[in-house]
Amino acid sequence: MQNKGLIKLFAILFGIVSIYQLSFTFITNKVEDKAETFAINKIPESTEGYVVKREVEETRYLDSIGNETVFDVGVASFTYNEAKDKELNKGLDLKGGINVILEISVKDILKGLANNSKDPVFNKALANADKASKNSDKPYVDLFFQEFEAIKGDAKLASPDIFANKILSEEINFQMSDNEVKPVIRRKVDESIVSAFEVLRKRIDRFGVTQPNIQRLGTTGRILVELPGAKDINRVKRLLQSTAQLEFWETFKNEEVMQYLMQVNERLRTIVKTSSKQEEPQQEDASEIDSLLADAEQDSLESVGQANPLFDLAVAPGAQGGPVLMSFATKDTAQVNAYLNMREIKQLLPAELQNARFAWSKPGANEEVIDLYALKSNREDQPPLSGGVVVDAQQTYDQRGNPAVSMQMDGKGAKIWEELTGKAYREGNFIAIVLDNIVYSAPGVTSGPISGGNSEITGQFTLNEAIDLANVLRAGKLPASADIIQSEVVGPSLGQEAINSGMMSFIIAMVLVLLWMLFYYGRAGWFADVALIFNIVLIFGVLAGLGAVLTLPGIAGIVLTIGMSVDANVLIFERIKEELSKGKGQMQAVADGFGNALSSILDANITTGLTALILFIFGTGPIQGFATTLMIGIATSLFTAIFITRLLVDWYIGRKKSLQFATGITKNLFRNVNIDFLAKRKMSYTISGVILIVAVGSLFTQGLNQGVDFVGGRSYQIRFEHPVNPTELATELNDGLGSVEVKTFGAANQVKVTTKYKVDEEGTEIDREIQDILYTTLQKHLPEGLSESEFVSGGDSKQYGIMQSVKVGPTIADDIKRNAIWAIVGSLIVVFLYILLRFRKWQFSIGAVAAVFHDVLIVLGVFSLTYKFMPFNMEIDQAFIAAILTVIGYSLNDTVVVFDRIREITSERGWKAGQNINLAINSTLSRTLNTSLTTLVVLLAIFIFGGESIRGFMFALIVGVIVGTYSSVFIATPIMFDTLKNKGENVLKKKEEETEAEK
């Protein structure tokens, strides 16, 4: 090997840089352990709410030492904050946190650009686009244009009632055609999405988690947000979904509205009485009542007090002369809204209340009670002052020392604010401060007009709520609402369990592979082991250096790399043994062995790398982590096997020492094997045919257990104190959530609950409603005293409750399924073309792709046949697609090695009716079984010790490796032989004749 000095230098530098990159992770972990110990010592477990308080103390400790030097290497020193930026990033499944995909409402953007047009054609086109978007992957704006064209008649996009308005007057005029308007609207929509992205980025930057990730997903209007380590999930969701639509409204006083509310109560008494006696009211009233009360949280109208239907719901009346009308239980707000929105009730509004707008307060210290206000609206429903005038906002404290938010307005806003507060002062009125249609406070003005544009928002805030409110106001409002269409929440305790199980499987797999190499190759196995350990250091170092995220599937990718990287050393050592058996000296045998194995190593790793690349392109989140580590592992494995192992072997032989590439037990294994594989191809075709018929039959009859990734819905991993019966839990939950699926997930005290309840509806209130139902229904199975907040956040130190939750909307579920199909099809096409390019015969490609189809169908069939009784999760989700693509890569890896040897031997010795093909298969048998065995050992270690969440993923890989090893010998090669037989014999016969003539 030439340039040994350069390779040694590069290896040394590469190793030092990797260790240097990983050192930041060790340093920060050490500091964070100190912070955790400090918090535990300061807040004893007996303290109420100790989990949250410890988290606060831990954060304060780390903030206090953030700029202190924690790492000094002589030439450079680093503070904790600097080291934190350089550490190895851990994903949600290892650290806990939240991963969401937000979809910015393009419909809201279009309505804003049209100045909230009331044009019937415009609004009909929007409604039709809503329906079309559920079954289409086209951008919403294109669907809107499509629907508008279908119904527009004489209407134009550039009409004054649609887009030729004062908002777009500088860019759109009445004379423009629809085709001229469309690019302007597309650009404006894209600008709004970019604006939303920047607003969210600013909010997240101020949220306080380390290593947040936010990125746009193409041009779809979707934004991915990952916040590893975030623990207050409801706070995160509020932060992300709040549009920060700040408004200032004058309010009606209590006594100004009370007469109307009395009339409402009186009229409702008649309506409720009529309904409860089931008399026959007017048809339109009956149907209106039914529809408006359908979602109310009462079982029936009979459950409402009959004497005073509205007043009996009130918890307390508002103070005389104040802005609060009445206080109600939070659970009754849907009932009250239904009453107030009834057409017959609205007809009772007197002239002075015609533009009244009812609004609810923000929940205070007692979250079960909220207040009702009446705001002084107008025909345009526009507030006298909006949040667009706010130029700065800070978290402060009010006169009583409670958290508050102070704001500074611009010049225009300051003038309007002075007029508004002056009017309120003169008339003794109140000004409601409303954020996203929720009244945060409604203070009176007691000291005259407020000049200068300064104002303050109070309202029984927690400190975090005040900080978040200041942040969202400072970052600005979202141009449109943001809906969470996909989310994954992982509790921090579950993340720690994943780390423990992942490291356990990693260590066990590593030890088994190292011992096997020593057992099989003796002293040469030591050199392979050193190269393998160096390979692992390089993988982690590269991950840290690139800022990549390590996930549990990523650890699986690294462990799988251990098994696959052994393949390169096995190929090399087997070729060296062949050269030695030919009587060559050690130096020559080593040189020829490395040289002859290079082609197979490159081909095998390139095909696996191509499938990993496709997985990276089409996958998201943890699946990208798996693909990333797999690609890095392939690159580092090539380097260590080809160069590091070679350096060690050459160094040892150079000392005039004899190196045997086997032990006494394994020396003669697989030597002189002469199996006629091709003669058995009819039998293999028959066996595979029967298996495939059963597999396909099961797929058509039983189908697959599709997870929420592909069908939409919500799933919750819930842990109890004692073992539970999933069938019993499903029966209990059916009353509140409709049809649910409950399965044991791992241990007998843990289940996975899957539901499609209100999957089409967005908003944190739906998530909260489902969590309430889960907690209320399952409370008797939970530890005594476990609060709902502890249940939702994953519980106390005993760690019971919701450990992980996933939500996928039906629209994005369709997109995920479509991307999965494209990933599989794309990988097959790419690999077909690569093999065609390398072997120059389409028959080789057909054989390889046929074997891949065979393997994939069998894996799918096994899952279809067994998912109903297997004791672990076998859902078809994104992780399963990653497994299928990995099976494709492994199968091709195996097949390409066999094909390489066939090409080599037949080009030297001729076709000879398939004899030399059998010779090629027999000569690779040792490598095939060795690699398969080491890979299976690794996969079994992960399967047993790697945690419940990836057990189904590992099972798919185990089945894939077994059938992939079988298919490379018994499917790919026979199909290649049968399709190439006649042509091959003629071509090779002619080549043999030409060779003889030359002699």
PDB file of C-alpha atoms in Angstrom, residues 606-786:
ATOM      1  CA  ILE A 606     -22.590   1.949  -2.556  1.00  0.00           C
ATOM      2  CA  THR A 607     -25.882   0.061  -2.975  1.00  0.00           C
ATOM      3  CA  THR A 608     -26.554   0.281   0.786  1.00  0.00           C
ATOM      4  CA  GLY A 609     -25.519   3.941   0.734  1.00  0.00           C
ATOM      5  CA  LEU A 610     -27.971   4.709  -2.081  1.00  0.00           C
ATOM      6  CA  THR A 611     -30.884   3.269  -0.105  1.00  0.00           C
ATOM      7  CA  ALA A 612     -29.759   5.225   2.988  1.00  0.00           C
ATOM      8  CA  LEU A 613     -29.643   8.411   0.874  1.00  0.00           C
ATOM      9  CA  ILE A 614     -33.204   7.845  -0.364  1.00  0.00           C
ATOM     10  CA  LEU A 615     -34.280   7.170   3.218  1.00  0.00           C
ATOM     11  CA  PHE A 616     -32.696  10.489   4.260  1.00  0.00           C
ATOM     12  CA  ILE A 617     -34.471  12.406   1.470  1.00  0.00           C
ATOM     13  CA  PHE A 618     -37.957  10.975   2.077  1.00  0.00           C
ATOM     14  CA  GLY A 619     -37.771  10.377   5.846  1.00  0.00           C
ATOM     15  CA  THR A 620     -38.344  12.824   8.678  1.00  0.00           C
ATOM     16  CA  GLY A 621     -37.162  13.164  12.269  1.00  0.00           C
ATOM     17  CA  PRO A 622     -35.746   9.967  13.790  1.00  0.00           C
ATOM     18  CA  ILE A 623     -35.766   8.192  10.424  1.00  0.00           C
ATOM     19  CA  GLN A 624     -33.430  10.828   9.028  1.00  0.00           C
ATOM     20  CA  GLY A 625     -31.283  10.210  12.113  1.00  0.00           C
ATOM     21  CA  PHE A 626     -31.129   6.520  11.232  1.00  0.00           C
ATOM     22  CA  ALA A 627     -30.216   7.321   7.618  1.00  0.00           C
ATOM     23  CA  THR A 628     -27.591   9.874   8.696  1.00  0.00           C
ATOM     24  CA  THR A 629     -25.767   7.483  11.002  1.00  0.00           C
ATOM     25  CA  LEU A 630     -26.003   4.707   8.412  1.00  0.00           C
ATOM     26  CA  MET A 631     -24.408   6.889   5.711  1.00  0.00           C
ATOM     27  CA  ILE A 632     -21.684   8.122   8.063  1.00  0.00           C
ATOM     28  CA  GLY A 633     -21.128   4.544   9.220  1.00  0.00           C
ATOM     29  CA  ILE A 634     -20.720   3.292   5.645  1.00  0.00           C
ATOM     30  CA  ALA A 635     -18.105   5.973   4.903  1.00  0.00           C
ATOM     31  CA  THR A 636     -16.103   5.414   8.093  1.00  0.00           C
ATOM     32  CA  SER A 637     -16.363   1.618   7.738  1.00  0.00           C
ATOM     33  CA  LEU A 638     -14.818   1.790   4.277  1.00  0.00           C
ATOM     34  CA  PHE A 639     -11.977   3.940   5.592  1.00  0.00           C
ATOM     35  CA  THR A 640     -11.214   1.771   8.623  1.00  0.00           C
ATOM     36  CA  ALA A 641     -11.544  -1.588   6.819  1.00  0.00           C
ATOM     37  CA  ILE A 642      -9.533  -0.653   3.745  1.00  0.00           C
ATOM     38  CA  PHE A 643      -6.851   1.510   5.364  1.00  0.00           C
ATOM     39  CA  ILE A 644      -6.666   0.993   9.142  1.00  0.00           C
ATOM     40  CA  THR A 645      -6.925  -2.807   9.010  1.00  0.00           C
ATOM     41  CA  ARG A 646      -4.367  -2.807   6.183  1.00  0.00           C
ATOM     42  CA  LEU A 647      -1.946  -0.666   8.190  1.00  0.00           C
ATOM     43  CA  LEU A 648      -2.178  -3.003  11.190  1.00  0.00           C
ATOM     44  CA  VAL A 649      -1.821  -6.167   9.097  1.00  0.00           C
ATOM     45  CA  ASP A 650       1.162  -4.757   7.148  1.00  0.00           C
ATOM     46  CA  TRP A 651       2.775  -3.574  10.406  1.00  0.00           C
ATOM     47  CA  TYR A 652       2.501  -7.058  11.915  1.00  0.00           C
ATOM     48  CA  ILE A 653       3.733  -8.906   8.821  1.00  0.00           C
ATOM     49  CA  GLY A 654       6.526  -6.360   8.408  1.00  0.00           C
ATOM     50  CA  ARG A 655       7.954  -7.552  11.715  1.00  0.00           C
ATOM     51  CA  LYS A 656       8.577 -10.928  10.000  1.00  0.00           C
ATOM     52  CA  LYS A 657       5.777 -12.582  11.948  1.00  0.00           C
ATOM     53  CA  SER A 658       3.394 -15.122  10.521  1.00  0.00           C
ATOM     54  CA  LEU A 659      -0.274 -14.080  10.565  1.00  0.00           C
ATOM     55  CA  GLN A 660      -2.947 -16.737  10.272  1.00  0.00           C
ATOM     56  CA  PHE A 661      -6.416 -15.543   9.204  1.00  0.00           C
ATOM     57  CA  ALA A 662      -8.187 -18.345  11.057  1.00  0.00           C
ATOM     58  CA  THR A 663      -8.087 -20.335  14.274  1.00  0.00           C
ATOM     59  CA  GLY A 664      -7.670 -24.068  14.712  1.00  0.00           C
ATOM     60  CA  ILE A 665     -11.457 -24.510  14.859  1.00  0.00           C
ATOM     61  CA  THR A 666     -12.326 -22.336  11.858  1.00  0.00           C
ATOM     62  CA  LYS A 667      -9.325 -23.053   9.615  1.00  0.00           C
ATOM     63  CA  ASN A 668     -11.028 -25.596   7.379  1.00  0.00           C
ATOM     64  CA  LEU A 669     -14.615 -24.374   7.665  1.00  0.00           C
ATOM     65  CA  PHE A 670     -16.347 -23.997   4.267  1.00  0.00           C
ATOM     66  CA  ARG A 671     -13.233 -25.244   2.415  1.00  0.00           C
ATOM     67  CA  ASN A 672     -13.806 -27.551  -0.532  1.00  0.00           C
ATOM     68  CA  VAL A 673     -17.556 -26.975  -0.326  1.00  0.00           C
ATOM     69  CA  ASN A 674     -19.161 -27.923  -3.641  1.00  0.00           C
ATOM     70  CA  ILE A 675     -22.925 -27.493  -3.522  1.00  0.00           C
ATOM     71  CA  ASP A 676     -24.846 -27.436  -6.816  1.00  0.00           C
ATOM     72  CA  PHE A 677     -27.047 -24.436  -5.971  1.00  0.00           C
ATOM     73  CA  LEU A 678     -28.383 -23.982  -9.498  1.00  0.00           C
ATOM     74  CA  ALA A 679     -29.661 -27.545  -9.585  1.00  0.00           C
ATOM     75  CA  LYS A 680     -31.822 -26.679  -6.584  1.00  0.00           C
ATOM     76  CA  ARG A 681     -33.362 -23.585  -8.140  1.00  0.00           C
ATOM     77  CA  LYS A 682     -36.667 -25.269  -9.052  1.00  0.00           C
ATOM     78  CA  MET A 683     -37.074 -26.282  -5.444  1.00  0.00           C
ATOM     79  CA  SER A 684     -36.233 -22.760  -4.247  1.00  0.00           C
ATOM     80  CA  TYR A 685     -38.674 -21.264  -6.780  1.00  0.00           C
ATOM     81  CA  THR A 686     -41.395 -23.589  -5.438  1.00  0.00           C
ATOM     82  CA  ILE A 687     -40.687 -22.824  -1.773  1.00  0.00           C
ATOM     83  CA  SER A 688     -40.537 -19.068  -2.401  1.00  0.00           C
ATOM     84  CA  GLY A 689     -43.647 -19.228  -4.569  1.00  0.00           C
ATOM     85  CA  VAL A 690     -45.678 -20.892  -1.821  1.00  0.00           C
ATOM     86  CA  ILE A 691     -44.420 -18.420   0.795  1.00  0.00           C
ATOM     87  CA  LEU A 692     -45.212 -15.474  -1.480  1.00  0.00           C
ATOM     88  CA  ILE A 693     -48.732 -16.762  -2.212  1.00  0.00           C
ATOM     89  CA  VAL A 694     -49.405 -17.053   1.541  1.00  0.00           C
ATOM     90  CA  ALA A 695     -47.874 -13.588   2.166  1.00  0.00           C
ATOM     91  CA  VAL A 696     -49.822 -11.838  -0.597  1.00  0.00           C
ATOM     92  CA  GLY A 697     -53.007 -13.687   0.425  1.00  0.00           C
ATOM     93  CA  SER A 698     -52.623 -12.444   3.986  1.00  0.00           C
ATOM     94  CA  LEU A 699     -51.953  -8.909   2.777  1.00  0.00           C
ATOM     95  CA  PHE A 700     -55.223  -8.941   0.807  1.00  0.00           C
ATOM     96  CA  THR A 701     -57.313 -10.608   3.534  1.00  0.00           C
ATOM     97  CA  GLN A 702     -55.850  -9.495   6.872  1.00  0.00           C
ATOM     98  CA  GLY A 703     -53.979  -6.415   5.703  1.00  0.00           C
ATOM     99  CA  LEU A 704     -51.437  -4.659   7.884  1.00  0.00           C
ATOM    100  CA  ASN A 705     -51.659  -2.954  11.245  1.00  0.00           C
ATOM    101  CA  GLN A 706     -51.221   0.599   9.975  1.00  0.00           C
ATOM    102  CA  GLY A 707     -50.111   3.113  12.596  1.00  0.00           C
ATOM    103  CA  VAL A 708     -51.240   6.711  12.961  1.00  0.00           C
ATOM    104  CA  ASP A 709     -48.414   7.768  10.628  1.00  0.00           C
ATOM    105  CA  PHE A 710     -50.401   6.324   7.726  1.00  0.00           C
ATOM    106  CA  VAL A 711     -54.056   6.627   8.760  1.00  0.00           C
ATOM    107  CA  GLY A 712     -54.050   9.661  11.039  1.00  0.00           C
ATOM    108  CA  GLY A 713     -55.089   9.821  14.672  1.00  0.00           C
ATOM    109  CA  ARG A 714     -53.558  10.140  18.115  1.00  0.00           C
ATOM    110  CA  SER A 715     -51.684   7.544  20.127  1.00  0.00           C
ATOM    111  CA  TYR A 716     -50.651   7.639  23.775  1.00  0.00           C
ATOM    112  CA  GLN A 717     -48.131   5.428  25.541  1.00  0.00           C
ATOM    113  CA  ILE A 718     -49.459   5.208  29.121  1.00  0.00           C
ATOM    114  CA  ARG A 719     -47.760   3.567  32.104  1.00  0.00           C
ATOM    115  CA  PHE A 720     -49.620   2.363  35.186  1.00  0.00           C
ATOM    116  CA  GLU A 721     -48.509   1.300  38.645  1.00  0.00           C
ATOM    117  CA  HIS A 722     -49.792  -2.278  38.251  1.00  0.00           C
ATOM    118  CA  PRO A 723     -50.517  -4.589  35.285  1.00  0.00           C
ATOM    119  CA  VAL A 724     -53.746  -3.721  33.455  1.00  0.00           C
ATOM    120  CA  ASN A 725     -56.135  -5.479  31.080  1.00  0.00           C
ATOM    121  CA  PRO A 726     -56.107  -3.704  27.676  1.00  0.00           C
ATOM    122  CA  THR A 727     -59.552  -5.061  26.722  1.00  0.00           C
ATOM    123  CA  GLU A 728     -61.039  -3.663  29.923  1.00  0.00           C
ATOM    124  CA  LEU A 729     -59.389  -0.271  29.313  1.00  0.00           C
ATOM    125  CA  ALA A 730     -60.702  -0.172  25.729  1.00  0.00           C
ATOM    126  CA  THR A 731     -64.265  -0.789  26.966  1.00  0.00           C
ATOM    127  CA  GLU A 732     -63.933   2.006  29.532  1.00  0.00           C
ATOM    128  CA  LEU A 733     -62.501   4.485  27.024  1.00  0.00           C
ATOM    129  CA  ASN A 734     -65.049   3.738  24.286  1.00  0.00           C
ATOM    130  CA  ASP A 735     -67.686   5.842  26.064  1.00  0.00           C
ATOM    131  CA  GLY A 736     -65.606   9.011  25.911  1.00  0.00           C
ATOM    132  CA  LEU A 737     -63.466   8.546  22.795  1.00  0.00           C
ATOM    133  CA  GLY A 738     -65.581   6.305  20.600  1.00  0.00           C
ATOM    134  CA  SER A 739     -63.762   3.370  19.049  1.00  0.00           C
ATOM    135  CA  VAL A 740     -60.276   3.067  20.521  1.00  0.00           C
ATOM    136  CA  GLU A 741     -57.515   0.481  20.213  1.00  0.00           C
ATOM    137  CA  VAL A 742     -55.658  -0.465  23.381  1.00  0.00           C
ATOM    138  CA  LYS A 743     -52.677  -2.821  23.265  1.00  0.00           C
ATOM    139  CA  THR A 744     -50.081  -3.879  25.785  1.00  0.00           C
ATOM    140  CA  PHE A 745     -46.853  -2.038  24.946  1.00  0.00           C
ATOM    141  CA  GLY A 746     -43.843  -3.770  26.457  1.00  0.00           C
ATOM    142  CA  ALA A 747     -44.448  -4.567  30.135  1.00  0.00           C
ATOM    143  CA  ALA A 748     -47.911  -5.577  31.381  1.00  0.00           C
ATOM    144  CA  ASN A 749     -48.334  -2.215  33.156  1.00  0.00           C
ATOM    145  CA  GLN A 750     -47.930  -0.201  29.945  1.00  0.00           C
ATOM    146  CA  VAL A 751     -50.370   0.215  27.047  1.00  0.00           C
ATOM    147  CA  LYS A 752     -50.635   2.090  23.784  1.00  0.00           C
ATOM    148  CA  VAL A 753     -53.996   3.812  23.240  1.00  0.00           C
ATOM    149  CA  THR A 754     -54.844   4.804  19.656  1.00  0.00           C
ATOM    150  CA  THR A 755     -57.900   6.893  18.755  1.00  0.00           C
ATOM    151  CA  LYS A 756     -59.270   8.856  15.809  1.00  0.00           C
ATOM    152  CA  TYR A 757     -61.480  10.984  18.060  1.00  0.00           C
ATOM    153  CA  LYS A 758     -61.793  14.483  16.505  1.00  0.00           C
ATOM    154  CA  VAL A 759     -58.685  13.840  14.391  1.00  0.00           C
ATOM    155  CA  ASP A 760     -59.914  16.390  11.819  1.00  0.00           C
ATOM    156  CA  GLU A 761     -60.107  19.151  14.432  1.00  0.00           C
ATOM    157  CA  GLU A 762     -57.103  21.250  15.374  1.00  0.00           C
ATOM    158  CA  GLY A 763     -56.159  23.188  18.482  1.00  0.00           C
ATOM    159  CA  THR A 764     -54.791  22.642  21.969  1.00  0.00           C
ATOM    160  CA  GLU A 765     -58.320  22.505  23.379  1.00  0.00           C
ATOM    161  CA  ILE A 766     -58.899  19.172  21.564  1.00  0.00           C
ATOM    162  CA  ASP A 767     -55.653  17.755  22.958  1.00  0.00           C
ATOM    163  CA  ARG A 768     -56.700  18.932  26.409  1.00  0.00           C
ATOM    164  CA  GLU A 769     -60.167  17.392  26.025  1.00  0.00           C
ATOM    165  CA  ILE A 770     -58.702  13.993  25.118  1.00  0.00           C
ATOM    166  CA  GLN A 771     -56.210  14.185  27.982  1.00  0.00           C
ATOM    167  CA  ASP A 772     -59.084  14.998  30.355  1.00  0.00           C
ATOM    168  CA  ILE A 773     -61.049  11.960  29.125  1.00  0.00           C
ATOM    169  CA  LEU A 774     -58.003   9.691  29.483  1.00  0.00           C
ATOM    170  CA  TYR A 775     -57.239  10.932  32.995  1.00  0.00           C
ATOM    171  CA  THR A 776     -60.846  10.803  34.235  1.00  0.00           C
ATOM    172  CA  THR A 777     -61.484   7.349  32.775  1.00  0.00           C
ATOM    173  CA  LEU A 778     -58.185   5.752  33.778  1.00  0.00           C
ATOM    174  CA  GLN A 779     -57.774   7.450  37.159  1.00  0.00           C
ATOM    175  CA  LYS A 780     -58.788   4.347  39.132  1.00  0.00           C
ATOM    176  CA  HIS A 781     -55.855   2.457  37.563  1.00  0.00           C
ATOM    177  CA  LEU A 782     -53.328   5.186  38.417  1.00  0.00           C
ATOM    178  CA  PRO A 783     -51.429   5.711  41.688  1.00  0.00           C
ATOM    179  CA  GLU A 784     -53.497   7.476  44.321  1.00  0.00           C
ATOM    180  CA  GLY A 785     -52.875  11.221  44.368  1.00  0.00           C
ATOM    181  CA  LEU A 786     -51.444  11.448  40.837  1.00  0.00           C
TER     182      LEU A 786
END
